Every structure is written in structure tokens, then in C-alpha cells.
Tab-separated table of C-alpha atoms and ligand atoms in Angstrom:
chain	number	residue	atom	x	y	z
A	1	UNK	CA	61.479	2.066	52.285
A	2	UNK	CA	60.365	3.314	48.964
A	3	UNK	CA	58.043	1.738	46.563
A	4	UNK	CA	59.052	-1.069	44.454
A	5	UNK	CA	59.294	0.047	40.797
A	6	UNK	CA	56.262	0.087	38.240
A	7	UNK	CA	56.478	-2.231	35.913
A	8	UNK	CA	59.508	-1.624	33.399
A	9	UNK	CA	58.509	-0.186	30.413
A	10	UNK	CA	60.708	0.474	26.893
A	11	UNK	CA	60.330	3.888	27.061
A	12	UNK	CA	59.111	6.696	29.347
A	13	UNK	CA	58.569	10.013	28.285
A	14	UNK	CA	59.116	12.756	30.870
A	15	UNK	CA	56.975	15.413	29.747
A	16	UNK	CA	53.428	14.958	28.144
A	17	UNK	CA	53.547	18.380	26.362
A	18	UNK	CA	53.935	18.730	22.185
A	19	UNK	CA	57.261	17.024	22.377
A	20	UNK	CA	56.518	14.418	24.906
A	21	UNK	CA	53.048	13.313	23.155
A	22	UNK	CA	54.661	13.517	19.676
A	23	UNK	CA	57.667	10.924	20.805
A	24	UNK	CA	54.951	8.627	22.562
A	25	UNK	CA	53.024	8.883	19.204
A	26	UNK	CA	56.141	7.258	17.172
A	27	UNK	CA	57.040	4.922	19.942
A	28	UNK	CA	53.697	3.928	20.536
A	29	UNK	CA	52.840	3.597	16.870
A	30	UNK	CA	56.245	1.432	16.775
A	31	UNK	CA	54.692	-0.842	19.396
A	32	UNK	CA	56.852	-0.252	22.108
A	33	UNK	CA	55.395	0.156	25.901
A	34	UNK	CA	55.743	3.402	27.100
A	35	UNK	CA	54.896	5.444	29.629
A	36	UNK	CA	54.230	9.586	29.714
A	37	UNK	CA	55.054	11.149	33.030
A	38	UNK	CA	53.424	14.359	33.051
A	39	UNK	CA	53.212	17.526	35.840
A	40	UNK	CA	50.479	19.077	33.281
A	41	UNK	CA	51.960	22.679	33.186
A	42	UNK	CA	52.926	23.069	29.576
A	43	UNK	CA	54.427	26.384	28.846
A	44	UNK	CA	52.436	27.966	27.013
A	45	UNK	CA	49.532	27.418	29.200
A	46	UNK	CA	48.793	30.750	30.142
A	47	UNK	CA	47.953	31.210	26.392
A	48	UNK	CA	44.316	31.457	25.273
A	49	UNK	CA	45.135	30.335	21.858
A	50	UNK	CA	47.922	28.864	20.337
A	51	UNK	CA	49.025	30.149	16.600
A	52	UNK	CA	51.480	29.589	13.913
A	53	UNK	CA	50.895	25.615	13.774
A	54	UNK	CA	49.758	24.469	10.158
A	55	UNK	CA	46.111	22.558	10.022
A	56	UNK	CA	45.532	24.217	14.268
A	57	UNK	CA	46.028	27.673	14.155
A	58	UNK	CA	43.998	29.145	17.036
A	59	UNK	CA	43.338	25.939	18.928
A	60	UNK	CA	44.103	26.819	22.549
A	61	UNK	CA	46.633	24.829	23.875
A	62	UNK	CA	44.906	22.675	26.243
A	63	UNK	CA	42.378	21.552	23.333
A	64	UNK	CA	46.074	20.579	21.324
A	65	UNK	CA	47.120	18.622	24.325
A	66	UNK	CA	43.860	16.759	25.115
A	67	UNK	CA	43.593	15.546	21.076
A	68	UNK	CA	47.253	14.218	21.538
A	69	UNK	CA	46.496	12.311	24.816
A	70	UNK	CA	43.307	10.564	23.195
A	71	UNK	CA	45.951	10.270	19.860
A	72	UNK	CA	48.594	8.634	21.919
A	73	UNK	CA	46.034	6.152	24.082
A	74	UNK	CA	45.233	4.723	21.210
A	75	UNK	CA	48.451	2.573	20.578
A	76	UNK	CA	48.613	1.942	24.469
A	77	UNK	CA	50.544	4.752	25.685
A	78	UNK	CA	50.033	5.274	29.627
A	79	UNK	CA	50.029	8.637	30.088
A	80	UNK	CA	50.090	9.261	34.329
A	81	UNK	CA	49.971	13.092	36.167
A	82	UNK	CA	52.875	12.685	38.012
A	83	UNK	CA	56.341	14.792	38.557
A	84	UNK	CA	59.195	13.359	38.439
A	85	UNK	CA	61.685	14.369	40.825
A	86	UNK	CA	64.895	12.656	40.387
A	87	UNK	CA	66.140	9.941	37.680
A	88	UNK	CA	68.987	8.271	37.144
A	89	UNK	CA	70.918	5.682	35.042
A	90	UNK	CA	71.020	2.740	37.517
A	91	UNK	CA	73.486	0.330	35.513
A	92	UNK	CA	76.745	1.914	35.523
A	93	UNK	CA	79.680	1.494	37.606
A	94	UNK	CA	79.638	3.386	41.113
A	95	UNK	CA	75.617	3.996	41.352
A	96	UNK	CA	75.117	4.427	44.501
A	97	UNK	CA	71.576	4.294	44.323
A	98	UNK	CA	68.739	6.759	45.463
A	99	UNK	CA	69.830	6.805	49.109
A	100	UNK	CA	73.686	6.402	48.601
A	101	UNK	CA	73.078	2.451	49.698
A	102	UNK	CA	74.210	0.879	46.650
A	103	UNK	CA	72.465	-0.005	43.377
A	104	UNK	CA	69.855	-2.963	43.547
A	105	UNK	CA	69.605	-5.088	40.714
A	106	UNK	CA	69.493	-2.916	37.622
A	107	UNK	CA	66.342	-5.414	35.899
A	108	UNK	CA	68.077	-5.233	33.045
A	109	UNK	CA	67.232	-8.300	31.616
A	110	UNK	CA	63.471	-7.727	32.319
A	111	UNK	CA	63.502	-4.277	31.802
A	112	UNK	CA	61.000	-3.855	28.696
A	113	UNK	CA	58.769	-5.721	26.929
A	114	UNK	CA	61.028	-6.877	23.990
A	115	UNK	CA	63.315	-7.918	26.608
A	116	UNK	CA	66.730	-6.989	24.995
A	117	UNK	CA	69.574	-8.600	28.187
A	118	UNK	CA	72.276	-6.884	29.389
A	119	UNK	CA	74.126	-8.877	26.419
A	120	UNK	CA	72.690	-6.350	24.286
A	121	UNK	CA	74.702	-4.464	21.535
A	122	UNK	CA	76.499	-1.348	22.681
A	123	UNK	CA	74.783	1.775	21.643
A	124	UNK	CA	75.867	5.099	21.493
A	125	UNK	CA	78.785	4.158	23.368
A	126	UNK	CA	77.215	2.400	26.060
A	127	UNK	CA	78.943	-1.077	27.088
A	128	UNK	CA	75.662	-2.739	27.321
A	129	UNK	CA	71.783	-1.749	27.382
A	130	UNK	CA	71.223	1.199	29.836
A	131	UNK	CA	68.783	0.815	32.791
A	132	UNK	CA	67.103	4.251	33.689
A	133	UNK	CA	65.025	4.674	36.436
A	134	UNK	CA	62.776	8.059	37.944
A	135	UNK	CA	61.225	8.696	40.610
A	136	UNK	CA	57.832	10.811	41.027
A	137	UNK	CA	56.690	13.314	43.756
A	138	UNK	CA	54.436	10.668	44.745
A	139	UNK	CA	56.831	8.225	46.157
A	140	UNK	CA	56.843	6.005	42.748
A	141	UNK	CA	59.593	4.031	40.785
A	142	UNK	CA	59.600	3.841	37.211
A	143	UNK	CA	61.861	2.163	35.121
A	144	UNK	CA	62.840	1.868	31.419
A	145	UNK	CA	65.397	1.161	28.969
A	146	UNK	CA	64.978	4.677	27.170
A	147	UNK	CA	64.345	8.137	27.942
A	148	UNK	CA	62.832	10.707	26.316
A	149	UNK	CA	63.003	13.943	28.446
A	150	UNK	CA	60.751	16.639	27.295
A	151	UNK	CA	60.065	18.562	30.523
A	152	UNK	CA	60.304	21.567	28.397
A	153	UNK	CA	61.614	25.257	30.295
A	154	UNK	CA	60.343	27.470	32.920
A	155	UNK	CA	60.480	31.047	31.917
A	156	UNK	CA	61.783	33.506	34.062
A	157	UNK	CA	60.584	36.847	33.531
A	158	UNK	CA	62.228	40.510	34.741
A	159	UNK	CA	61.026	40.855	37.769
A	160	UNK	CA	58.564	43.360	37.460
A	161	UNK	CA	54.876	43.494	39.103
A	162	UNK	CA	52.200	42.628	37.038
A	163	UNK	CA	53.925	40.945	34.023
A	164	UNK	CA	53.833	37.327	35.458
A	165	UNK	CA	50.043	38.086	35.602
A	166	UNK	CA	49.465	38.858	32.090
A	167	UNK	CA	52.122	36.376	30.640
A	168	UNK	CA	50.319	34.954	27.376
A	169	UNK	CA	47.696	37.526	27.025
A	170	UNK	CA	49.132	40.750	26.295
A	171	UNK	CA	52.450	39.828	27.833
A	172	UNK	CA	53.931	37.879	25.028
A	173	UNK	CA	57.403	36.077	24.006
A	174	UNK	CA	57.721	35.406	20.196
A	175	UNK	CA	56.132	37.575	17.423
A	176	UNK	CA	55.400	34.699	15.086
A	177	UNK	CA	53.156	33.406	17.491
A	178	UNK	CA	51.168	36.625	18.459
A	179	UNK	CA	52.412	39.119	16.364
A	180	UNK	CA	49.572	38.802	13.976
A	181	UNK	CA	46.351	39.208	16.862
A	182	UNK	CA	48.277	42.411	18.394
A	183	UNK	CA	49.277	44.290	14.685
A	184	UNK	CA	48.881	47.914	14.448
A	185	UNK	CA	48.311	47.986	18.287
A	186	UNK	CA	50.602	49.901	20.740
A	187	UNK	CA	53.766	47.282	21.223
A	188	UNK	CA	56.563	47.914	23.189
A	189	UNK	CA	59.472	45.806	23.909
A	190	UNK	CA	61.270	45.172	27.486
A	191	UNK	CA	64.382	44.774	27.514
A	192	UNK	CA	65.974	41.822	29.292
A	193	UNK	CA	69.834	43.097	27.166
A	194	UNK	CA	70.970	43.681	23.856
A	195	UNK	CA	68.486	40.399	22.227
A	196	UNK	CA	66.181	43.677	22.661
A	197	UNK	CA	67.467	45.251	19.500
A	198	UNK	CA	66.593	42.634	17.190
A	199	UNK	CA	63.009	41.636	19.116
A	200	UNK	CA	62.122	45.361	18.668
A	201	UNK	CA	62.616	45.203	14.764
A	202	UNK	CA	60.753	42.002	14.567
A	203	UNK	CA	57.732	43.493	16.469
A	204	UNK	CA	58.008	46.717	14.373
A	205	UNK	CA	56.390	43.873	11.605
A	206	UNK	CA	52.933	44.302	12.890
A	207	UNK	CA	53.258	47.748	14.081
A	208	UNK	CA	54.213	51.448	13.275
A	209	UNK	CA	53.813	52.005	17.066
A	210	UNK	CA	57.105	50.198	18.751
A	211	UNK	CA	58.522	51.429	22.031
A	212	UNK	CA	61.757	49.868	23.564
A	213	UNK	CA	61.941	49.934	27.238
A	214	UNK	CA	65.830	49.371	28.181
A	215	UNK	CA	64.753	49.369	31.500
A	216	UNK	CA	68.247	49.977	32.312
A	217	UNK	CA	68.969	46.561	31.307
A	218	UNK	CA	71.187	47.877	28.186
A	219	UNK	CA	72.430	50.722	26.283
A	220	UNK	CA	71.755	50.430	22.509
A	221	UNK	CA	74.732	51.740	20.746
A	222	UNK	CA	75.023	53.838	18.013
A	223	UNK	CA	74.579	51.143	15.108
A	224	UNK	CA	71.436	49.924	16.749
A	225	UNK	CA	70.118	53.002	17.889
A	226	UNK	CA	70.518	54.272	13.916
A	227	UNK	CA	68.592	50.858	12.802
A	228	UNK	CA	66.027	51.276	15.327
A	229	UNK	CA	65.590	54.807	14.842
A	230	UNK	CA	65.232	53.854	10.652
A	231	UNK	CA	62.322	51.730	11.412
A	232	UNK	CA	60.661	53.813	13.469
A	233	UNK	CA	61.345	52.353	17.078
A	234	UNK	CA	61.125	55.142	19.815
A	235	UNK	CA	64.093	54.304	22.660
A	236	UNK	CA	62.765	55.025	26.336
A	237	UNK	CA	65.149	54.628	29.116
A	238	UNK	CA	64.320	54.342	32.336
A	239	UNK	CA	63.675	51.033	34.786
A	240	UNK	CA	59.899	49.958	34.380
A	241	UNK	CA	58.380	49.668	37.670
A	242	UNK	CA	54.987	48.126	37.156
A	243	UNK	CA	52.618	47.439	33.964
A	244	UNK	CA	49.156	49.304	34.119
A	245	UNK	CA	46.135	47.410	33.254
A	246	UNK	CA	42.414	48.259	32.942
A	247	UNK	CA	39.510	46.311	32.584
A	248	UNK	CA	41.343	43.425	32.445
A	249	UNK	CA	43.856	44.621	29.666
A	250	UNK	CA	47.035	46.009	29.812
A	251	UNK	CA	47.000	49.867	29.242
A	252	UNK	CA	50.424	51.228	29.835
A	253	UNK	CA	54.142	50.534	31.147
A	254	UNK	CA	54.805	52.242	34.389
A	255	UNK	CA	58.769	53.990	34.575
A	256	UNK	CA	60.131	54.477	38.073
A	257	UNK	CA	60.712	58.330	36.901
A	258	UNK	CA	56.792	58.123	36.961
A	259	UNK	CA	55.822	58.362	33.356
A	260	UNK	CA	53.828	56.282	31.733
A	261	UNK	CA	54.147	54.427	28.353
A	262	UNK	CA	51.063	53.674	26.773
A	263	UNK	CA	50.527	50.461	25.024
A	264	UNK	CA	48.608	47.463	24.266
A	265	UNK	CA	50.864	44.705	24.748
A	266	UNK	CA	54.304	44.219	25.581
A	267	UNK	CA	57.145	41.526	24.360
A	268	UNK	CA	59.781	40.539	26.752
A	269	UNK	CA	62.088	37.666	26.495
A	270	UNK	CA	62.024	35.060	29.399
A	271	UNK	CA	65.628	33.526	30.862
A	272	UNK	CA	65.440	29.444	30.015
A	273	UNK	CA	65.105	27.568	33.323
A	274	UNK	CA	65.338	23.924	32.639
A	275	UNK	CA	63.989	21.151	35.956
A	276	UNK	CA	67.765	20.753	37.844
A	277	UNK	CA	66.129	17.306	39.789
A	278	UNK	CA	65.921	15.555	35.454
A	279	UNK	CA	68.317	17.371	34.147
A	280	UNK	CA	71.432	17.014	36.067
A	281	UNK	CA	70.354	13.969	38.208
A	282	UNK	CA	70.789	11.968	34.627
A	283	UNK	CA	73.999	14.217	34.100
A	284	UNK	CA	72.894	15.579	30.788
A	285	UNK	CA	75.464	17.875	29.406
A	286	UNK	CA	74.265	21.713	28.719
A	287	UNK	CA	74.545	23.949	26.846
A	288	UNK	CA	75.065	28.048	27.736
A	289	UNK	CA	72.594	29.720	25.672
A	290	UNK	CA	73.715	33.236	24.320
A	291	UNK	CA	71.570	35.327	22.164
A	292	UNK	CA	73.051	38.476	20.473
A	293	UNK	CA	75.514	38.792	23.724
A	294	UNK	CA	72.861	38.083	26.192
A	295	UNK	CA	73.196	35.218	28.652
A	296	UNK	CA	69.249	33.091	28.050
A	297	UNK	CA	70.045	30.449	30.291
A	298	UNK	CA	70.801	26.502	29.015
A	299	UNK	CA	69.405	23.690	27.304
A	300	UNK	CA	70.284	20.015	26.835
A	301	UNK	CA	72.772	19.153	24.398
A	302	UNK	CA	71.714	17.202	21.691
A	303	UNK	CA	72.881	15.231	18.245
A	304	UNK	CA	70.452	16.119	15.260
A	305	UNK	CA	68.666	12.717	16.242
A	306	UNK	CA	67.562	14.069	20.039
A	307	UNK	CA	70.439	11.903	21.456
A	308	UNK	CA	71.853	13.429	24.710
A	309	UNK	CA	74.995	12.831	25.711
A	310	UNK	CA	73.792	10.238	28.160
A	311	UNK	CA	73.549	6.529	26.806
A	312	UNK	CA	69.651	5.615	26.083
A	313	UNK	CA	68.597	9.578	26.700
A	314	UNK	CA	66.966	11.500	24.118
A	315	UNK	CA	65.859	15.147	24.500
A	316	UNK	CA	63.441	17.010	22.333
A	317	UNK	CA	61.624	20.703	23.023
A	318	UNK	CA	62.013	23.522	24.640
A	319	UNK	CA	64.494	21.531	26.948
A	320	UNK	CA	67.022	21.563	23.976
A	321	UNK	CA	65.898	24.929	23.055
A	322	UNK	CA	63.633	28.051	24.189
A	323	UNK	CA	63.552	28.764	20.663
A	324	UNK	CA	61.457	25.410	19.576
A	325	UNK	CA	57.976	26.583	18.817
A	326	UNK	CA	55.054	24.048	18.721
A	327	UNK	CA	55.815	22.877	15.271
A	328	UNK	CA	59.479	22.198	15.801
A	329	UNK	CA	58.834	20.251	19.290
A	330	UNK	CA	56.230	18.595	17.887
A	331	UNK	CA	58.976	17.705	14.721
A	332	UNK	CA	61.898	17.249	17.306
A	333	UNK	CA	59.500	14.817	19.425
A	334	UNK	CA	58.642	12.676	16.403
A	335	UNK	CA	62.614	12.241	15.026
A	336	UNK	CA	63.454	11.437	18.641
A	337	UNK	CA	60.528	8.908	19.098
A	338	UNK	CA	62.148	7.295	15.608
A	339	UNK	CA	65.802	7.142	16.783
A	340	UNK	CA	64.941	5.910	20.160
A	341	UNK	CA	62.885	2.826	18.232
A	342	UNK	CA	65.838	2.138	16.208
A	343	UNK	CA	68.573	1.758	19.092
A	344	UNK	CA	65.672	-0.401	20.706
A	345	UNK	CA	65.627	-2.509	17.392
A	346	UNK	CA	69.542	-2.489	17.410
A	347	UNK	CA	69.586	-3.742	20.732
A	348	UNK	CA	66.871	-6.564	20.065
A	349	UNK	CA	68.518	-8.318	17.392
A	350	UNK	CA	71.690	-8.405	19.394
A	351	UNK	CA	70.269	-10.006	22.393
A	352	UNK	CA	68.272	-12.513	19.944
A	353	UNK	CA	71.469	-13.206	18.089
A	354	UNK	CA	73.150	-13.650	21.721
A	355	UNK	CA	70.614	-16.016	22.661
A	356	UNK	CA	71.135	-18.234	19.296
A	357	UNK	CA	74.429	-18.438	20.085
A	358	UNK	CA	74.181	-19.498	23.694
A	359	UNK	CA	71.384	-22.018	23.115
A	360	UNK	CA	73.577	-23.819	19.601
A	361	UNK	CA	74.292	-27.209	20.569
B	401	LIG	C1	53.110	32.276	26.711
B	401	LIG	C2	53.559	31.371	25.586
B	401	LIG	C3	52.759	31.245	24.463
B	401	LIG	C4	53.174	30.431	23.420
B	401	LIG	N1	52.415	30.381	22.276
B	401	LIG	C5	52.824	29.622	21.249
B	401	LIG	C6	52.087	29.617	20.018
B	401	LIG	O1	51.063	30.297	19.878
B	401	LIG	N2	52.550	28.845	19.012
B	401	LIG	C7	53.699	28.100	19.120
B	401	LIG	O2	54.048	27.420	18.167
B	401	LIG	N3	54.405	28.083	20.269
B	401	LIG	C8	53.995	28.826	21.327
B	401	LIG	N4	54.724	28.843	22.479
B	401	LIG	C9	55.867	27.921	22.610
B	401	LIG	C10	55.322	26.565	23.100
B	401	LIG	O3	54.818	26.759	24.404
B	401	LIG	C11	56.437	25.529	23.094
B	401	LIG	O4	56.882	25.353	21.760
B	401	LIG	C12	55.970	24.171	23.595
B	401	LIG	O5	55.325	24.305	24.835
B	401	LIG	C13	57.176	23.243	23.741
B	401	LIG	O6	56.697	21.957	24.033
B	401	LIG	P1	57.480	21.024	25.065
B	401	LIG	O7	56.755	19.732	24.993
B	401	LIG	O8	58.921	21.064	24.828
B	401	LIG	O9	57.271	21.714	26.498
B	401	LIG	P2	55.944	21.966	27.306
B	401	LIG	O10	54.800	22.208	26.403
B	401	LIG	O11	56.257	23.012	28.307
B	401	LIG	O12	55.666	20.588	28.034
B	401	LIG	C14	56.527	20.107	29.024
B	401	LIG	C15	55.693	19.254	29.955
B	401	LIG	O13	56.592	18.604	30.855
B	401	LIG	C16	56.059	18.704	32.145
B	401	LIG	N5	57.146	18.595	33.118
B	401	LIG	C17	58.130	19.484	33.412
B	401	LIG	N6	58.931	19.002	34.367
B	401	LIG	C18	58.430	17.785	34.685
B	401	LIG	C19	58.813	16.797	35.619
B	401	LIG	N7	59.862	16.955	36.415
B	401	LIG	N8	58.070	15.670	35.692
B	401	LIG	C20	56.987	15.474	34.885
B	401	LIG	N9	56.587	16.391	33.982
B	401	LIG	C21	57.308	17.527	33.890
B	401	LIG	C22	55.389	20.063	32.186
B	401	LIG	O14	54.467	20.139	33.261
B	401	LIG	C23	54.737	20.079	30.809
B	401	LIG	O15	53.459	19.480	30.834
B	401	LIG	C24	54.364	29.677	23.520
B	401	LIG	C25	55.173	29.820	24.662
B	401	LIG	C26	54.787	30.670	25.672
B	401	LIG	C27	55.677	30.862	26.865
């Protein structure tokens, strides 16, 4: 028999990382209850220091996410280590429930603190107030009348020894935010397909020294092979093995012809793996992402507000987008921590103007 739920909150936040914190900040701030469900692996954890954010350049990531836990606790926001591991919207015609044994009752009346019934105004096309529930790794039941998901992306490297190892040191995804510490190093790029191109003459930025490993992953042709060879960028083809590394730094790429390309650091672009169990248990519609031809993965669809395409779901982060650095989940968090307050408002004054009418002599 599984737990009995938590008690109901207005809003929980799956995800504690920038996004997550930043929407419990607004919600919080806005006085709502909510609760931060958190599995504490943000992704760039691996990271020593985090760069590119105004006012905390350099501040390593767990240092950013320990200020926005004490930030957040300070307007009452629960934040609990926990995964979730399945969630649902519980008040909708044919729930069947966790266990396929029928929906119990949805609590919507009692379902947050403000109380809005199941009288509620519609919002966002749903007939009355939604009822979402989740369910952690631990065996507990939350419930809420919003969700934020922000469980971010899992990225899913070429699968080459080594790399996963050095992913955030001198394996790195995004120029703008370590471009700048590796610049006139030895960079090279590996190539996941074509997106290679145009990551190899963004790198070229901080360096005169730019290999691009296709690693039989592409061919450029001849247009990109003229641009790359105008900047500079030396083509090696070839599969890449294995990366060499030396006193704990990386020193070269390894090619399964046996050569070796020296460099510093390397760039590679991840595939977007978003958590199935959140994602499609709520039945959030995705998107295909495509960069420059290259299939990236997905992300959860969502309105410039954060609104999924689930009643009372938001979405903010690297969930909607592998391309969201810190300051942009930290923005999309915020907006979506605002929009979510105003449905709940919406939905308040329709239940209070319900209950006028039903208690008018
Ligand atoms: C190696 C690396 C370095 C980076 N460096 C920088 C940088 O210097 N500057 C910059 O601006 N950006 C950087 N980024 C990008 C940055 O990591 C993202 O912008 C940021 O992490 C997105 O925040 P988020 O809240 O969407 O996701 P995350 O930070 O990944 O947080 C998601 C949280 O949700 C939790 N979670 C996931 N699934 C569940 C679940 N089922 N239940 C409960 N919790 C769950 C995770 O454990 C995690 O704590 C870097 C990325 C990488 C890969």
C-alpha cells in the first residue's frame, strides 16, 4: 500500500537546479507553499567553476546552488533530496491511478493552501483546477495544484573512453562558458554531425589552434570545408578511439589509425536526454530538436510563459532547451514562477466568487 500523500502544496518544483530555485524564488516570494523536489545532480556539476553569469562569474556551481537554497528558505520554500519517479495529473477523466486501480479522490478542494475548489475557473483550457500528483524513489506522495518541471537534461556523450571522465574540465560543451579559461590553448572539436561545422568556428574565437575530429561522424562538404579552411580550422578524419591525459590533464586525442592529436581541451556536443518517468508520465508534448541537420534529442514544448501543453504544468531549463545557459534558466525559471502565480490568482478569485454565490441568501 503506498504512502498517503504529503501534505498538498500550491506548487512543487521538480528540479532544485537554476531553474527550479529561481521559480521557487517567485512563487515563494508570491507567498504560495511550495515544495522543491530535488535528485541534487545539476548538470553542470562536473564543472569547477561556472562562467558567463553577470554579478557570479567563476562561482562554482555548487556555491550558486547552496546561495539559492538559503535564498529560497527564506520565504518558506521546502526544498527535500528526493527523485521523483513518476507524476501524473490525477483529476481527469480515465486516471487510472498509480497501480491501474482507479483514481482516489483527487483533494482537489484541499489541494493548496489558498484552497481554490474544483469550481475553480478554467485555465489554459482545463475544465476545472488540475490536481497533480508525483511520486519519489522513496515511496512518497506529493501533491499540488501546479507544476513546475525543471529536471533539466542528461547529456549523452559519443561514446568514447575517457571523455565522460573529463566532462567539465577540459571536456567542454559551449564556448561562451569556457571559451575564455582555454583561449590560445590547443582546442579541437569532436564531431557528433554537421552542428560540428559551426562549433569549430565558434571555438576558433579563442584560438588559432582548432582541430576538427569528424570522427567519422560527418563529411564536411565543400562550402564548409572552404569556411573552415578560411579560419584556419585543420579537418582530421578518422574515428577517435580514446582521449590521452597526463597528470591529470588532457594531452591529446587518440585516432583508431593510431595517431595522435595533440591538444588541451576538446568541445563536443552532448545528445539531450530528458527523465522519460516526468516527462511522459505527465504526457508533456516534445519537441525533436535539430541543430544544423543533426538530430540533439527533445525538449518540452513550451508557450513563451513556460506553459506546457499540460493544464497547470510549466517547464523552464534545460528541459525546454539544451541550449538554456545559467542566465536564461535562471530567467526562464523566474517568468514561469510569475505565470504559474497568476493562473493560481485566476483560479482564487473564481472559487471566492463561487463561494459568494453559493452562500447569497
Ligand atoms: C559541463 C557543463 C558546464 C556548464 N557550465 C556552464 C557555465 O559555466 N555557465 C552557464 O551559464 N551554463 C553552464 N552550463 C549549463 C548549465 O549547466 C545549465 O544552464 C543549467 O544547469 C540549467 O539549469 P536547470 O535547472 O535547467 O537544470 P539542472 O541544473 O541540471 O538542474 C536540474 C535538477 O533537477 C534534478 N532532477 C532531474 N530529474 C529529477 C527527478 N526525476 N526528480 C527530482 N529531481 C530531478 C537534477 O538532479 C538537478 O538537480 C554547463 C553545462 C555543462 C554540461
Amino acid at each position: 500500500m503506498p504512502d498517503a500523500p504529503l501534505t498538498p502544496v500550491d506548487v512543487l518544483v521538480l528540479g532544485g537546479g537554476a531553474a527550479g530555485l529561481s521559480a521557487a524564488l517567485s512563487l515563494g516570494r508570491s507567498r504560495r507553499t511550495v515544495r522543491v523536489l530535488d535528485a541534487g545532480e545539476p548538470r553542470n556539476a562536473t564543472s569547477p567553476h561556472a562562467h558567463n553569469l553577470l554579478t557570479h562569474d567563476g562561482t562554482p556551481p555548487s556555491a550558486l546552488l547552496a546561495a539559492g537554497r538559503d535564498e529560497v528558505a527564506r520565504y518558506g520554500v521546502e526544498v527535500v533530496t528526493a527523485r521523483v519517479v513518476a507524476a501524473r495529473r490525477v483529476d481527469v477523466p480515465g486516471d487510472v491511478g498509480w497501480d491501474g486501480a482507479g483514481s482516489e479522490d483527487t483533494g482537489a478542494a484541499d489541494a493548496g493552501s489558498s484552497g481554490a475548489g474544483s469550481d475553480g475557473a478554467g485555465w489554459n483550457g482545463a475544465a476545472h483546477e488540475p490536481v497533480l500528483e508525483v511520486r519519489t524513489a522513496d515511496g512518497g506522495t506529493h501533491r499540488a495544484r501546479r507544476l513546475v518541471v525543471a529536471t533539466g537534461m542528461r547529456d549523452v556523450l559519443p561514446d568514447v573512453p575517457g571523455l565522460r571522465e573529463r566532462w567539465g574540465r577540459d571536456v567542454l560543451h559551449c564556448p561562451y562558458c569556457h571559451g575564455w579559461e582555454v583561449r590560445d590553448r590547443r582546442l579541437a572539436v569532436l564531431a557528433t554531425g554537421p552542428r560540428a561545422v559551426h562549433a569549430a568556428l565558434l571555438v576558433r574565437q579563442h584560438s588559432a589552434d582548432v582541430t576538427l575530429l569528424t570522427h567519422d561522424a560527418f563529411a564536411p562538404d565543400a562550402e564548409q570545408r572552404a569556411d573552415l579552411a578560411a579560419r584556419g580550422v585543420r579537418v582530421v578524419p578518422g574515428r577517435v578511439t580514446a582521449v590521452r591525459v597526463e597528470d591529470d590533464a588532457l594531452t591529446g586525442i587518440l585516432l583508431a589509425d593510431g595517431d595522435v592529436v595533440p591538444c588541451d581541451a576538446v568541445f563536443v556536443g552532448s545528445r539531450a536526454v530528458l527523465d522519460d518517468a516526468v516527462v511522459d508520465g505527465l504526457g508533456l508534448q516534445t519537441t525533436a530538436l535539430d541543430f544544423l541537420g543533426e538530430d540533439v534529442g527533445r525538449a518540452v514544448a513550451v508557450d513563451a510563459t513556460g506553459a506546457t501543453s499540460v493544464p497547470g504544468v510549466w517547464a523552464a531549463g534545460n528541459v525546454t532547451g539544451p541550449q538554456h545557459a545559467l542566465a536564461a534558466s535562471i530567467a526562464a525559471g523566474s517568468l514561469a514562477g510569475a505565470h504559474v502565480n497568476a493562473s493560481l490568482v485566476t483560479a482564487d478569485v473564481a472559487a471566492a466568487r463561487a463561494a459568494r454565490i453559493t452562500t447569497r441568501p
